[in-house]
PDB file of C-alpha atoms and ligand atoms in Angstrom:
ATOM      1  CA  UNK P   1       0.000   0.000   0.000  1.00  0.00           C
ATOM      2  CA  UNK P   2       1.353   2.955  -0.615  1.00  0.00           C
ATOM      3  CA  UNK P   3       0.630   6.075   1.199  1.00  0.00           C
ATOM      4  CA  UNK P   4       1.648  10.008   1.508  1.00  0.00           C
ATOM      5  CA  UNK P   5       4.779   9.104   3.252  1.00  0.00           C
ATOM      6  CA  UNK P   6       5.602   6.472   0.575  1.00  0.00           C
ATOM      7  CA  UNK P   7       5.204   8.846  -1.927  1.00  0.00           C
ATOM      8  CA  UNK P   8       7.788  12.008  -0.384  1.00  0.00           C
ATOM      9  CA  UNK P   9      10.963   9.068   0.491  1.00  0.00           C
ATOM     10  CA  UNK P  10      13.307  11.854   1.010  1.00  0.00           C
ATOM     11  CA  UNK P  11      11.259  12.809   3.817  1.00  0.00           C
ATOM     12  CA  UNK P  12      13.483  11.689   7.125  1.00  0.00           C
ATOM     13  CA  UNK P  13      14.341  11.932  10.134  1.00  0.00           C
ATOM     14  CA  UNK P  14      13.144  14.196  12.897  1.00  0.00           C
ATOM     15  CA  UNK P  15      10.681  11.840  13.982  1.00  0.00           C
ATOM     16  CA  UNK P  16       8.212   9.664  12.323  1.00  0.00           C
ATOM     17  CA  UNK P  17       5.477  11.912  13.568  1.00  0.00           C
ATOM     18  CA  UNK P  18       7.246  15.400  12.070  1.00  0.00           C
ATOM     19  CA  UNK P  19       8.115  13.380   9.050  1.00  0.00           C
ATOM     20  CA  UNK P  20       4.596  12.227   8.435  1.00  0.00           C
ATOM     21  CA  UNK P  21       3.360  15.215   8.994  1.00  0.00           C
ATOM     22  CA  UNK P  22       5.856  17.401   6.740  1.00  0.00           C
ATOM     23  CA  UNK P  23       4.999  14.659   3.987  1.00  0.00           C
ATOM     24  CA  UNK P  24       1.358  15.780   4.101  1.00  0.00           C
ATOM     25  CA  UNK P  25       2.172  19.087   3.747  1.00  0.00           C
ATOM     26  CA  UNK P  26       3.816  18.391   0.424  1.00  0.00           C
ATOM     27  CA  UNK P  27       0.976  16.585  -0.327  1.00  0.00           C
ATOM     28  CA  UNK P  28      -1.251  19.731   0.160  1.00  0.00           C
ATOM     29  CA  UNK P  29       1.479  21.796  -1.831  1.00  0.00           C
ATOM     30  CA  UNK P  30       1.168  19.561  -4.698  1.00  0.00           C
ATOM     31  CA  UNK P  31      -1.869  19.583  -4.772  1.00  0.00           C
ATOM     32  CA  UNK P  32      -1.733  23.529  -5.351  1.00  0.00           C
ATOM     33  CA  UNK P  33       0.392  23.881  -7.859  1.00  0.00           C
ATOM     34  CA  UNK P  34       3.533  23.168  -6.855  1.00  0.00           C
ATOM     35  CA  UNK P  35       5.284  21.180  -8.863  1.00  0.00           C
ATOM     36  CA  UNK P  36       8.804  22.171  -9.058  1.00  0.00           C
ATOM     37  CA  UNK P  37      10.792  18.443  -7.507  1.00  0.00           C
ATOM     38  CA  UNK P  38      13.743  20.224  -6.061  1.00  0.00           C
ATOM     39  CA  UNK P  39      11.386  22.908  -3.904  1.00  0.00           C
ATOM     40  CA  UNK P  40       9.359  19.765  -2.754  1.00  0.00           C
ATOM     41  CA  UNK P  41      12.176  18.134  -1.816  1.00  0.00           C
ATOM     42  CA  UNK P  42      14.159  20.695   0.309  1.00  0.00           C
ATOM     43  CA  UNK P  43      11.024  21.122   1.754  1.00  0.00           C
ATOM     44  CA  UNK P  44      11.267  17.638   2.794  1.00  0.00           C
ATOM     45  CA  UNK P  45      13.606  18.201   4.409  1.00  0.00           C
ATOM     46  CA  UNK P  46      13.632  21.084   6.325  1.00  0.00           C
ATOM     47  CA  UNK P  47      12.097  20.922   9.842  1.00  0.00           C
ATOM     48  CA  UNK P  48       9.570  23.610   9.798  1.00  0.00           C
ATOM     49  CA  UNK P  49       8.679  22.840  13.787  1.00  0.00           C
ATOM     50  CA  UNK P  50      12.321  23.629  14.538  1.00  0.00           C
ATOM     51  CA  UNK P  51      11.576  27.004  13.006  1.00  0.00           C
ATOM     52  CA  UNK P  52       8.249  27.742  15.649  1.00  0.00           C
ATOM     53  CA  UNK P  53       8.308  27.998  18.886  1.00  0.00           C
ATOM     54  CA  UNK P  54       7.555  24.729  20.945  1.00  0.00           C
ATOM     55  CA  UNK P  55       4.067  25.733  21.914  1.00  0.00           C
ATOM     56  CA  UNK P  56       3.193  25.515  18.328  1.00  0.00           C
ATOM     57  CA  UNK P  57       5.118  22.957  16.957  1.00  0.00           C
ATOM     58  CA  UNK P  58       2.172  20.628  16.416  1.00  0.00           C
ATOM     59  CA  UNK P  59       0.647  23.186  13.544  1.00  0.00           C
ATOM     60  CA  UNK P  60       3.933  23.169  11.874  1.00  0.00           C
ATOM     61  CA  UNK P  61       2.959  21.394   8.980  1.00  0.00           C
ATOM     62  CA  UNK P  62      -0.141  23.365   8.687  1.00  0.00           C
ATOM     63  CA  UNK P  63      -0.594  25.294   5.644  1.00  0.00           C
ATOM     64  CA  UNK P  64      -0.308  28.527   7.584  1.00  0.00           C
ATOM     65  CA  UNK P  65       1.456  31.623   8.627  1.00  0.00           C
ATOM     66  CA  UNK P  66       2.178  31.267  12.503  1.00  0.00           C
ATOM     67  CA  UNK P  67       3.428  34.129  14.855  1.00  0.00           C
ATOM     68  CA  UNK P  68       6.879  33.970  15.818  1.00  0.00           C
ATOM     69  CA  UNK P  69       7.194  37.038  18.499  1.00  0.00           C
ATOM     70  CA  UNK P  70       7.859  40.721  17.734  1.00  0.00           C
ATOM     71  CA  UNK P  71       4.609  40.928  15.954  1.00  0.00           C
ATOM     72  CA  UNK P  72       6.114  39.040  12.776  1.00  0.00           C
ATOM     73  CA  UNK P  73       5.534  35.487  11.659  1.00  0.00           C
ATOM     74  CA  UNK P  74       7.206  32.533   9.925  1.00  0.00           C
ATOM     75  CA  UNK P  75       5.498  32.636   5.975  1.00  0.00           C
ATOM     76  CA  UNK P  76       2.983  30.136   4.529  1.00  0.00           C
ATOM     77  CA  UNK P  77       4.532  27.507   3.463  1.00  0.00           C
ATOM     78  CA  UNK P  78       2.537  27.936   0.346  1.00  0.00           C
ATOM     79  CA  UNK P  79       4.060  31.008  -0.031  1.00  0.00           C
ATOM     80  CA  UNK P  80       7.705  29.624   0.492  1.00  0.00           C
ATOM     81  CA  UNK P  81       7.316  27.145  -1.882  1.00  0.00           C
ATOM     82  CA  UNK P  82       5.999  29.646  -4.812  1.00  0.00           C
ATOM     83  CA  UNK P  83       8.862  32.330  -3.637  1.00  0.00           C
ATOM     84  CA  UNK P  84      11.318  29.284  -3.872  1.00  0.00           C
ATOM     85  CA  UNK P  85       9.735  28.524  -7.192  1.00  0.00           C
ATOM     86  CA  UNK P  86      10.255  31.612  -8.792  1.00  0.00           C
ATOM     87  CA  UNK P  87      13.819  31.762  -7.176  1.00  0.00           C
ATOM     88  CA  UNK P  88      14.797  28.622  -9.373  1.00  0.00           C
ATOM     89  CA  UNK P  89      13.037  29.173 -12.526  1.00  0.00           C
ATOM     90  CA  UNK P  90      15.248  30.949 -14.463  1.00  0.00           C
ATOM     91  CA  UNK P  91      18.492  28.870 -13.110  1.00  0.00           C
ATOM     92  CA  UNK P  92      20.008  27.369 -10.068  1.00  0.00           C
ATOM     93  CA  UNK P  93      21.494  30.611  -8.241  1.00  0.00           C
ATOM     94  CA  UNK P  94      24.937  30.596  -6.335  1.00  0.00           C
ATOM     95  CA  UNK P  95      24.705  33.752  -4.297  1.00  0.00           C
ATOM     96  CA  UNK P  96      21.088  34.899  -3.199  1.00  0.00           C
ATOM     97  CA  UNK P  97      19.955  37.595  -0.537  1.00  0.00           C
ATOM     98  CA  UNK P  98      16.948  37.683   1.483  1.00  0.00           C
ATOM     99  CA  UNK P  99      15.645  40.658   3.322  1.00  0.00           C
ATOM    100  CA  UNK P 100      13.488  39.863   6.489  1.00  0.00           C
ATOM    101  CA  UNK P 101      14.778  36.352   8.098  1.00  0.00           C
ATOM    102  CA  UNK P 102      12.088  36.196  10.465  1.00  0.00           C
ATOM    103  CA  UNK P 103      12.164  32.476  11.655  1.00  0.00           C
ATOM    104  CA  UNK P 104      15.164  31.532   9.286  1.00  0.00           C
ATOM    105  CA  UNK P 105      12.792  29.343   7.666  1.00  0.00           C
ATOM    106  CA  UNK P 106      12.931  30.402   4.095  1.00  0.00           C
ATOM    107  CA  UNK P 107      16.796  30.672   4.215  1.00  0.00           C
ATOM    108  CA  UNK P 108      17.297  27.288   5.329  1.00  0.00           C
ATOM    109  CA  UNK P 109      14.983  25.923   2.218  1.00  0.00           C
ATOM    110  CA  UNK P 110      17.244  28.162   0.448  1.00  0.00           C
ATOM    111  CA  UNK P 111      20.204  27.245   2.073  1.00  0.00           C
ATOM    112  CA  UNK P 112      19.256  23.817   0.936  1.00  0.00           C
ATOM    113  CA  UNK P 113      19.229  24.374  -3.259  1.00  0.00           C
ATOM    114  CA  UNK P 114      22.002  26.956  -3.128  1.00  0.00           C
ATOM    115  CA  UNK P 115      25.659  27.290  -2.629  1.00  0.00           C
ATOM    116  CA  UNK P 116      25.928  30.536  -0.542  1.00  0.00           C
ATOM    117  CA  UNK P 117      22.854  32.429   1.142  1.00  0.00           C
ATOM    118  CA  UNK P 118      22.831  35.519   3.210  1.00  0.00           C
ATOM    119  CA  UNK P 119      20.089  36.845   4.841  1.00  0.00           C
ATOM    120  CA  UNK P 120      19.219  40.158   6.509  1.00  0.00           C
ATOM    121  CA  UNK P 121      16.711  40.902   9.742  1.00  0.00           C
ATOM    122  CA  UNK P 122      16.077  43.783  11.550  1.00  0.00           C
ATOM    123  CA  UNK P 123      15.384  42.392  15.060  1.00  0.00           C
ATOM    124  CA  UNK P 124      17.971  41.446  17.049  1.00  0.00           C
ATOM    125  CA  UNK P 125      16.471  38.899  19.428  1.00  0.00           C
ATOM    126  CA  UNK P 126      14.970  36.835  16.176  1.00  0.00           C
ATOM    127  CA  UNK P 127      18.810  37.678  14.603  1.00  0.00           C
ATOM    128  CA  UNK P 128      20.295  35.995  17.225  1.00  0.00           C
ATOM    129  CA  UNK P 129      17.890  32.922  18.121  1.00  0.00           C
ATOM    130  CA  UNK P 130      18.062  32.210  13.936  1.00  0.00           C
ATOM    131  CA  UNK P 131      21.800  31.788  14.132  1.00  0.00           C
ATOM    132  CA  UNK P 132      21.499  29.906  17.024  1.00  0.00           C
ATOM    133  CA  UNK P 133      18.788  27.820  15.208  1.00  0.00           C
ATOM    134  CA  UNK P 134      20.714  27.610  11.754  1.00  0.00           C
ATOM    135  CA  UNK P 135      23.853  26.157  13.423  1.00  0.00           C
ATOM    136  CA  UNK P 136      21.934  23.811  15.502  1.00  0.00           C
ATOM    137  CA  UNK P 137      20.934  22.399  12.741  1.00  0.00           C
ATOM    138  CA  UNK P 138      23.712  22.440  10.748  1.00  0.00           C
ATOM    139  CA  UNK P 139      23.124  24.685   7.902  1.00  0.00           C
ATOM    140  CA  UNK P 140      26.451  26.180   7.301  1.00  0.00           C
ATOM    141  CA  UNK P 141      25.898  28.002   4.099  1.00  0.00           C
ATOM    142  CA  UNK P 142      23.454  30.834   5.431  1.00  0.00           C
ATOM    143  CA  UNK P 143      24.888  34.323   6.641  1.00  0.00           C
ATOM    144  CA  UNK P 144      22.222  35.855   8.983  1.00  0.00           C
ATOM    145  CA  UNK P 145      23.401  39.714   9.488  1.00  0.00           C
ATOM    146  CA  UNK P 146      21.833  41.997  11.834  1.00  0.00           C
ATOM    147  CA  UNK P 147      20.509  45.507   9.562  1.00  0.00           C
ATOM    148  CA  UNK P 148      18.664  48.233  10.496  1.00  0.00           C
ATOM    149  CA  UNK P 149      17.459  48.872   7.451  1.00  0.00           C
ATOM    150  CA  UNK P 150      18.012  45.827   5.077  1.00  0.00           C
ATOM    151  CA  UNK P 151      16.674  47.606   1.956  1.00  0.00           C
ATOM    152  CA  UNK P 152      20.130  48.593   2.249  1.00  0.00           C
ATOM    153  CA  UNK P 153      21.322  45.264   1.257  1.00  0.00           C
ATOM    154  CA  UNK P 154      24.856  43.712   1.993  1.00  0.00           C
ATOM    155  CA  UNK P 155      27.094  46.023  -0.767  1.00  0.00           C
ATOM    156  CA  UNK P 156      30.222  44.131   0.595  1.00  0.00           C
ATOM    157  CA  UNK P 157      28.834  40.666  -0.151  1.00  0.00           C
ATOM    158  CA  UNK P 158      27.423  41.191  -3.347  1.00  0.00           C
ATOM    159  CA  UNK P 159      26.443  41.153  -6.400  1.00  0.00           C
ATOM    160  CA  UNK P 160      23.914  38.576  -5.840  1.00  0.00           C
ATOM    161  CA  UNK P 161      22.088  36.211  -8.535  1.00  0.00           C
ATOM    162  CA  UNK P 162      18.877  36.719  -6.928  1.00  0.00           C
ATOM    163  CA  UNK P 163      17.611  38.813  -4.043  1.00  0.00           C
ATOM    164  CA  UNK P 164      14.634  38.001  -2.258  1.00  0.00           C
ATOM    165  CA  UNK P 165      12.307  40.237   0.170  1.00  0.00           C
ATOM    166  CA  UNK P 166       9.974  38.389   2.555  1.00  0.00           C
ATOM    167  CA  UNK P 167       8.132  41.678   3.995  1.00  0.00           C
ATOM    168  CA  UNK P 168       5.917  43.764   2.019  1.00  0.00           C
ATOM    169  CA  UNK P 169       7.782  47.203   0.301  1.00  0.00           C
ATOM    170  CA  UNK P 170       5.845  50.032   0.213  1.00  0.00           C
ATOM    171  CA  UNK P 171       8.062  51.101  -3.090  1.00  0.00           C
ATOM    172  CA  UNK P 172      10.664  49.222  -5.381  1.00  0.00           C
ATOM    173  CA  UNK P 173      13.933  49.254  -2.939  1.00  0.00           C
ATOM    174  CA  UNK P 174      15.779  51.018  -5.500  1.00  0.00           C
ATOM    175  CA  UNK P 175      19.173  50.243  -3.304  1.00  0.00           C
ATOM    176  CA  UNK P 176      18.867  46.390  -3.655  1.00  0.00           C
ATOM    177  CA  UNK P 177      18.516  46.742  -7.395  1.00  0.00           C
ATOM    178  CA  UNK P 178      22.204  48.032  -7.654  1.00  0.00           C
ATOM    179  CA  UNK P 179      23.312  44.651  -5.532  1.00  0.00           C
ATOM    180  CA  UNK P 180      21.921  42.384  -8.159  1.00  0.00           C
ATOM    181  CA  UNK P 181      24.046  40.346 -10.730  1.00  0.00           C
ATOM    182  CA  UNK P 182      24.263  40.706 -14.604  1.00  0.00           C
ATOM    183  CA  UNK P 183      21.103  38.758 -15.982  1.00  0.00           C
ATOM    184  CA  UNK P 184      20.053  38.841 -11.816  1.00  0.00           C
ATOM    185  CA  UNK P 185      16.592  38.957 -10.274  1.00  0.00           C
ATOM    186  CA  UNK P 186      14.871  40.446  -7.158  1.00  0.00           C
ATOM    187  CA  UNK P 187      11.607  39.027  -5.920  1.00  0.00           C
ATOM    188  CA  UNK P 188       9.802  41.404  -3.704  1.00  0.00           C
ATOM    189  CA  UNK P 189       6.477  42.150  -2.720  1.00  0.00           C
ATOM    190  CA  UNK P 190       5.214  46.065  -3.688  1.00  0.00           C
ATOM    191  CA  UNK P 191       2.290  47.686  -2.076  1.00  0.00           C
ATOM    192  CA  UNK P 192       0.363  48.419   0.995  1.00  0.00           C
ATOM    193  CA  UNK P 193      -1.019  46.003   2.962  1.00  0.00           C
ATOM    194  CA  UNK P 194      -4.337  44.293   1.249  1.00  0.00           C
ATOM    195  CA  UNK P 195      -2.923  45.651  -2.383  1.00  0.00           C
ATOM    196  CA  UNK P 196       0.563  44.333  -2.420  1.00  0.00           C
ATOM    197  CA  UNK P 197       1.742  42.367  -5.540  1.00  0.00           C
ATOM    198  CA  UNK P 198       4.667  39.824  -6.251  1.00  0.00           C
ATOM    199  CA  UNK P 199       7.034  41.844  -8.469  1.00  0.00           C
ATOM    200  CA  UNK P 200       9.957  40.596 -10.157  1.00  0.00           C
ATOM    201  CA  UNK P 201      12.532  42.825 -11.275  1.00  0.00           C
ATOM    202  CA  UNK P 202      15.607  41.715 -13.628  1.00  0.00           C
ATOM    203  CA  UNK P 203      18.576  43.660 -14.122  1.00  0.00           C
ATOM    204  CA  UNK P 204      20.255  43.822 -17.661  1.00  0.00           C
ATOM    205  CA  UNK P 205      23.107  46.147 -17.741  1.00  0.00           C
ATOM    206  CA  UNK P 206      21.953  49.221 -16.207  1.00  0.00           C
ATOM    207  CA  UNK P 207      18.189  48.598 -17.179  1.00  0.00           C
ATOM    208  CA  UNK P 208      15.439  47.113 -14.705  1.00  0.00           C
ATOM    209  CA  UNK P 209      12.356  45.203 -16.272  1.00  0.00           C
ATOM    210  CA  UNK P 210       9.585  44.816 -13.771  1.00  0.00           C
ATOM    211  CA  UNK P 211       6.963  41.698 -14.306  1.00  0.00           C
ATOM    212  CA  UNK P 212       4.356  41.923 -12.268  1.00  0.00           C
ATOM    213  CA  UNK P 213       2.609  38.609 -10.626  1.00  0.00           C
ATOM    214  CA  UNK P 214       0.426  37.444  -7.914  1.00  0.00           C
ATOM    215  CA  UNK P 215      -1.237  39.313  -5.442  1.00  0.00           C
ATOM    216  CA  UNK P 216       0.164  38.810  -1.890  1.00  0.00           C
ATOM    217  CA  UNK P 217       0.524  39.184   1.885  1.00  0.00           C
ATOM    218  CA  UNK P 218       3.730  40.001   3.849  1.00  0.00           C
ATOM    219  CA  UNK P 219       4.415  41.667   7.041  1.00  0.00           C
ATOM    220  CA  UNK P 220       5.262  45.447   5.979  1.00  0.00           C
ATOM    221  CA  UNK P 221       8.781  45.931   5.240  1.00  0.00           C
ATOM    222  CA  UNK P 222       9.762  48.671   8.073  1.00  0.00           C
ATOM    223  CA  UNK P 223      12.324  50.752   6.891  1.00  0.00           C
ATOM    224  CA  UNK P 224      14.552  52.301   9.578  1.00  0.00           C
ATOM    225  CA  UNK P 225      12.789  53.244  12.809  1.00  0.00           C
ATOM    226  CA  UNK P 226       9.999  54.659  11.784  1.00  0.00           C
TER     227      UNK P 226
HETATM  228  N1  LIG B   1      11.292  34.829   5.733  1.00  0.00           N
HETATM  229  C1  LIG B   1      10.718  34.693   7.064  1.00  0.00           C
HETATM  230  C2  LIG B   1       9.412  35.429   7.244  1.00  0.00           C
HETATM  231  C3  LIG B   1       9.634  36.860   7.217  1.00  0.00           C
HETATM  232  S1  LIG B   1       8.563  37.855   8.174  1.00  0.00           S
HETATM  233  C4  LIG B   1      10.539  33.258   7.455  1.00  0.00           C
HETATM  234  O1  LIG B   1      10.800  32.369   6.653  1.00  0.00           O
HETATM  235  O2  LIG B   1      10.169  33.035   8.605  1.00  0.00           O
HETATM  236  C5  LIG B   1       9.341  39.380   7.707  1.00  0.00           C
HETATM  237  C6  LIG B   1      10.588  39.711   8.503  1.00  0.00           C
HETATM  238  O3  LIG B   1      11.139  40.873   7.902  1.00  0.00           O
HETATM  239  C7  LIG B   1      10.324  40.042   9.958  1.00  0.00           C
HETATM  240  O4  LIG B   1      11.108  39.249  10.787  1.00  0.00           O
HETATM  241  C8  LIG B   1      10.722  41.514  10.055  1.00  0.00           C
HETATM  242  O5  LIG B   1      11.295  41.873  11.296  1.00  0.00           O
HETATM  243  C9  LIG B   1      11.717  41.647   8.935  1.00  0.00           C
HETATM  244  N2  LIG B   1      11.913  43.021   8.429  1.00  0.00           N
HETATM  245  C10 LIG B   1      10.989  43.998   8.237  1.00  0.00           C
HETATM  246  N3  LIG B   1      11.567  45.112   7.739  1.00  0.00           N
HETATM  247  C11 LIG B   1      12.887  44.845   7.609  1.00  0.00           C
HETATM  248  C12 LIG B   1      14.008  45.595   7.167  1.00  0.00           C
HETATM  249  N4  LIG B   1      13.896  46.849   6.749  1.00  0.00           N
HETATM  250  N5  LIG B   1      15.222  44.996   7.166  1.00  0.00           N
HETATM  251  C13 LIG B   1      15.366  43.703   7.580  1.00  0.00           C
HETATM  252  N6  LIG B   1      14.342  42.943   8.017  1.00  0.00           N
HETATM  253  C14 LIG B   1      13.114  43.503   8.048  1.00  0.00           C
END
């Protein structure tokens, strides 16, 4: 017989319980569209419950946003998996940024497809308990750097192929633009909150195309201390 666990193998470890559950959630990602193998896959095998706090481990493998402290929350996994998506579909990156590490979720399903990633957060007790997390689990290839404002992006560590934002811009972060690669793209969400949209901007030489897709929901991006 073979059944939703049969079906995701490269689901392990962790527990059969997490594992079973994390399989589902593939399952229920599939079954949405998803159907880029390598994005299932990492998913497989990241531990999304190690990313939530205790208290709410058992809804990790919901299909939901869940609150993480400081008013901000770890994404949808939905969501992950169609950022991740669009991360891959024009090539495997090396070097990728993402602004707004929150749980240090996304980077480590990033950090699992790519050679070198570097992310960016703004509040220091989430900073530090998402390095702690990262190198308890033994992802070795993520940079998590404390910013103020990460719209500035990291200028010393780029250019990067891709740049990803996981909070909500109120305007194209014309900074980050600059920090992107020949041929590189930034995936960012533009708008106020209830009208942002998925926009994906790709530098060629010194010119920016802009594509706009889906309509989305991130925590606002908060730019300095306002
Ligand atoms: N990618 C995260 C979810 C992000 S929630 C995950 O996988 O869990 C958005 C995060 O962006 C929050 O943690 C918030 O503090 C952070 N953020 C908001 N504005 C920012 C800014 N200007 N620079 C860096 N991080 C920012």
């Amino acid at each position: 017989m073979s059944d939703t666990f049969d079906k995701h193998p490269h689901v392990r470890g962790y527990g059969m319980a997490s594992a079973r559950s994390r399989a589902r959630l593939l399952d229920r990602l599939e079954a949405l569209g998803i159907t880029d193998i390598r994005v299932l896959e990492a998913m497989g095998r990241v531990p999304r419950h190690r990313f939530v706090d205790e208290a709410m481990s058992s809804r990790a493998y919901d299909d939901t946003a869940l609150p993480i402290g400081y008013g901000q929350t770890i994404s949808q996994p939905y969501v992950v998996a169609q950022m991740t998506t669009l991360v891959l579909a024009y090539g495997l990156p090396g070097k990728i940024l993402e602004i707004g590490t929150g749980s240090g979720y996304q980077a480590a399903v990033l950090a699992e497809l790519v050679d070198e990633v570097y992310t960016v957060e703004r509040v220091e007790p989430l900073h530090n308990l998402v390095r702690r997390r990262l190198a308890d689990l033994g992802y070795r290839n993520v940079r998590a750097r404390l910013a103020s404002s990460g719209v500035l992006g990291l200028p010393n560590y780029g250019p990067f192929d891709v740049i990803i934002v996981t909070c909500g811009a109120a305007q194209l972060p014309e900074t980050l633009c600059e920090q992107l690669a020949e041929g590189g793209r930034m995936i960012v969400p533009v708008g106020e909150s209830g009208g942002q949209r998925l926009v994906v901007v790709r530098r060629q030489g010194d010119h920016f195309s802009k594509e706009f897709l889906d309509a989305v929901s991130f925590v606002p991006l908060i730019e300095n201390d306002r």
